[in-house]
Structures are given as C-alpha cells and as structure tokens.
Short mmCIF file of C-alpha atoms in Angstrom, two decimals:
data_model
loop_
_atom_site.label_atom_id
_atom_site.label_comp_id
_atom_site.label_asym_id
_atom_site.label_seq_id
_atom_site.Cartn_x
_atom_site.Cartn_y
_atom_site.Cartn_z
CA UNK A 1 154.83 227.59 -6.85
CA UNK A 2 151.93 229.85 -7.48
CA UNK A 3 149.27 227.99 -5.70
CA UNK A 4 151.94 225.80 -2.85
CA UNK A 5 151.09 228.32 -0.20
CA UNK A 6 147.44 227.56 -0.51
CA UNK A 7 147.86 223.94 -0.72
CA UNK A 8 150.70 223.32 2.15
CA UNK A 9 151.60 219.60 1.29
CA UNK A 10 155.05 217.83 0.12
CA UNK A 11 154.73 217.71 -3.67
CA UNK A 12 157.10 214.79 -4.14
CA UNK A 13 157.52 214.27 -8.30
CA UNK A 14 155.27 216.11 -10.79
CA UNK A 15 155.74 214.26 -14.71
CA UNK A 16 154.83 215.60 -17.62
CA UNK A 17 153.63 213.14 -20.46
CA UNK A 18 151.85 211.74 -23.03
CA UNK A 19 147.78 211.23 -21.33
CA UNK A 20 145.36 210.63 -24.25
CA UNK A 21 142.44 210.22 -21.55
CA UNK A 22 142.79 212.87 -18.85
CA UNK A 23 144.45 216.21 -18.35
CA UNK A 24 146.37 215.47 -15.20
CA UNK A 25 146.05 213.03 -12.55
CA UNK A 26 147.31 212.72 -8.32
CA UNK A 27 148.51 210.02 -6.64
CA UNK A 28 147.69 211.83 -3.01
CA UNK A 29 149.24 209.56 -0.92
CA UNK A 30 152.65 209.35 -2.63
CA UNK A 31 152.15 213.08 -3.65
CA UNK A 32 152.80 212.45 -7.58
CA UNK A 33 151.29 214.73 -9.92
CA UNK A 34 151.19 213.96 -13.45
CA UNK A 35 150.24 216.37 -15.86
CA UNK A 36 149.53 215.73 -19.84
CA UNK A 37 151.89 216.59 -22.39
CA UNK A 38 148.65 218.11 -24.95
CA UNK A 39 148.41 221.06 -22.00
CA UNK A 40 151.36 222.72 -23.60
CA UNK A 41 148.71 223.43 -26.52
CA UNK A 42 146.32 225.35 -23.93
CA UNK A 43 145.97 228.99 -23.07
CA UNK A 44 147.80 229.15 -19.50
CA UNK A 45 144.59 229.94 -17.65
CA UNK A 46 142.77 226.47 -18.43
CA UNK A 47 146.59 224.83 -17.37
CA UNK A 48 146.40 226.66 -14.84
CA UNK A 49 142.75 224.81 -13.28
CA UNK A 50 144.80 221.24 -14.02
CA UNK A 51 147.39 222.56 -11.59
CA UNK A 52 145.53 223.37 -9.43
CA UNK A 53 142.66 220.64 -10.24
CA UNK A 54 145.40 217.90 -9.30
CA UNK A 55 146.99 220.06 -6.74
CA UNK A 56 143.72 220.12 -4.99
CA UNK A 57 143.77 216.22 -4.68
CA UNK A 58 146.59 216.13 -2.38
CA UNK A 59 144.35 217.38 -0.01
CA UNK A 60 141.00 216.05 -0.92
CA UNK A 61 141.34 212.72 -3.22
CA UNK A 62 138.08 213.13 -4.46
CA UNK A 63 135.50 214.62 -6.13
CA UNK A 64 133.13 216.17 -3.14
CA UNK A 65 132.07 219.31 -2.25
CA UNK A 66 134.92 220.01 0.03
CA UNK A 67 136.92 219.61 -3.18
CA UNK A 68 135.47 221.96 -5.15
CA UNK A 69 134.63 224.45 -2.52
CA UNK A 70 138.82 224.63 -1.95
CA UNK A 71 139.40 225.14 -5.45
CA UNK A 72 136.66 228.29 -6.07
CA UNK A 73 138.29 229.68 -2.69
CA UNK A 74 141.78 230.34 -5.29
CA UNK A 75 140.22 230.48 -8.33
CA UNK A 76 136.28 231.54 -8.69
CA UNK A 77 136.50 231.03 -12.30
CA UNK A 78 137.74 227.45 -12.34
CA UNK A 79 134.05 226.06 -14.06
CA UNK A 80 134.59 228.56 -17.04
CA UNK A 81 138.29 227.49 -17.31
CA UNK A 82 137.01 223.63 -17.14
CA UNK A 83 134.70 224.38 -19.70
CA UNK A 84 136.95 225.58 -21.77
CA UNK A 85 139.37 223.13 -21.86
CA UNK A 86 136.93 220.67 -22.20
CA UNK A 87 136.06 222.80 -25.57
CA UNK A 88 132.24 223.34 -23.65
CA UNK A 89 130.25 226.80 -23.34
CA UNK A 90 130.36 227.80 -20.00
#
C-alpha cells in the first residue's frame, strides 16, 4: 500500500515463501510478486527496498537505468538499504 500510488499497476497475487537464492522476484506481465520468507528476519527498511525492488519491475522488467532512476525517485537511500541486506558496507 505504501508505495501503490507511486507504482499505479494491478498487483494481481503477492506470495510469501521459502527463496534460498533471491530476496523477491516479479513476474511483470502476470503482475505476481513473490517475496522470500528469510525477509521476516530483516530490519523493515531493507524489506522495505525488496518491495519496492520487485514493485519497481512491474513497470520496468529489468535492470536499466530507467529502473533504478524510478526507485531513488521514492527512496534515495535504496543502495545503502541493498547493501545492507546483502550484509555489504555501503
């Protein structure tokens, strides 16, 4: 809910389960969101950038500069949050 405004697309299932390779993942043409089950281990600002991470797919499915341009519009932290998670120094 926090970030639907910003994104503006049909979320149409969002599951929560065991990943043992990625945080979260999108399916942006079906609008699926799946999100790992470890998250509910992390402090709510670094689950907060997979949300949003995955969110973000729905509108651009990959990785480009458009991508990441979107997500530093909503959250200007987001690198030291991935770092973070990813248990790097930012």
């Amino acid at each position: 809910a926090k970030f639907a405004p910003a994104i503006n697309r049909k979320i149409n299932r969002v599951v929560v389960r065991k990943m043992t390779t990625r945080w979260g993942s999108c399916n942006s043409r079906k609008g699926y969101i799946n999100l790992s089950l470890n998250l509910i281990e992390k402090p709510l600002a670094q689950v907060e950038y997979v949300v949003l991470h995955e969110l973000a797919h729905l509108l651009y499915p990959h990785h480009g500069t458009k991508f990441y341009e979107f997500i530093a519009g909503i959250m200007p932290d987001f690198r030291s949050r991935e770092c973070a998670l990813n248990g790097k120094n930012s």
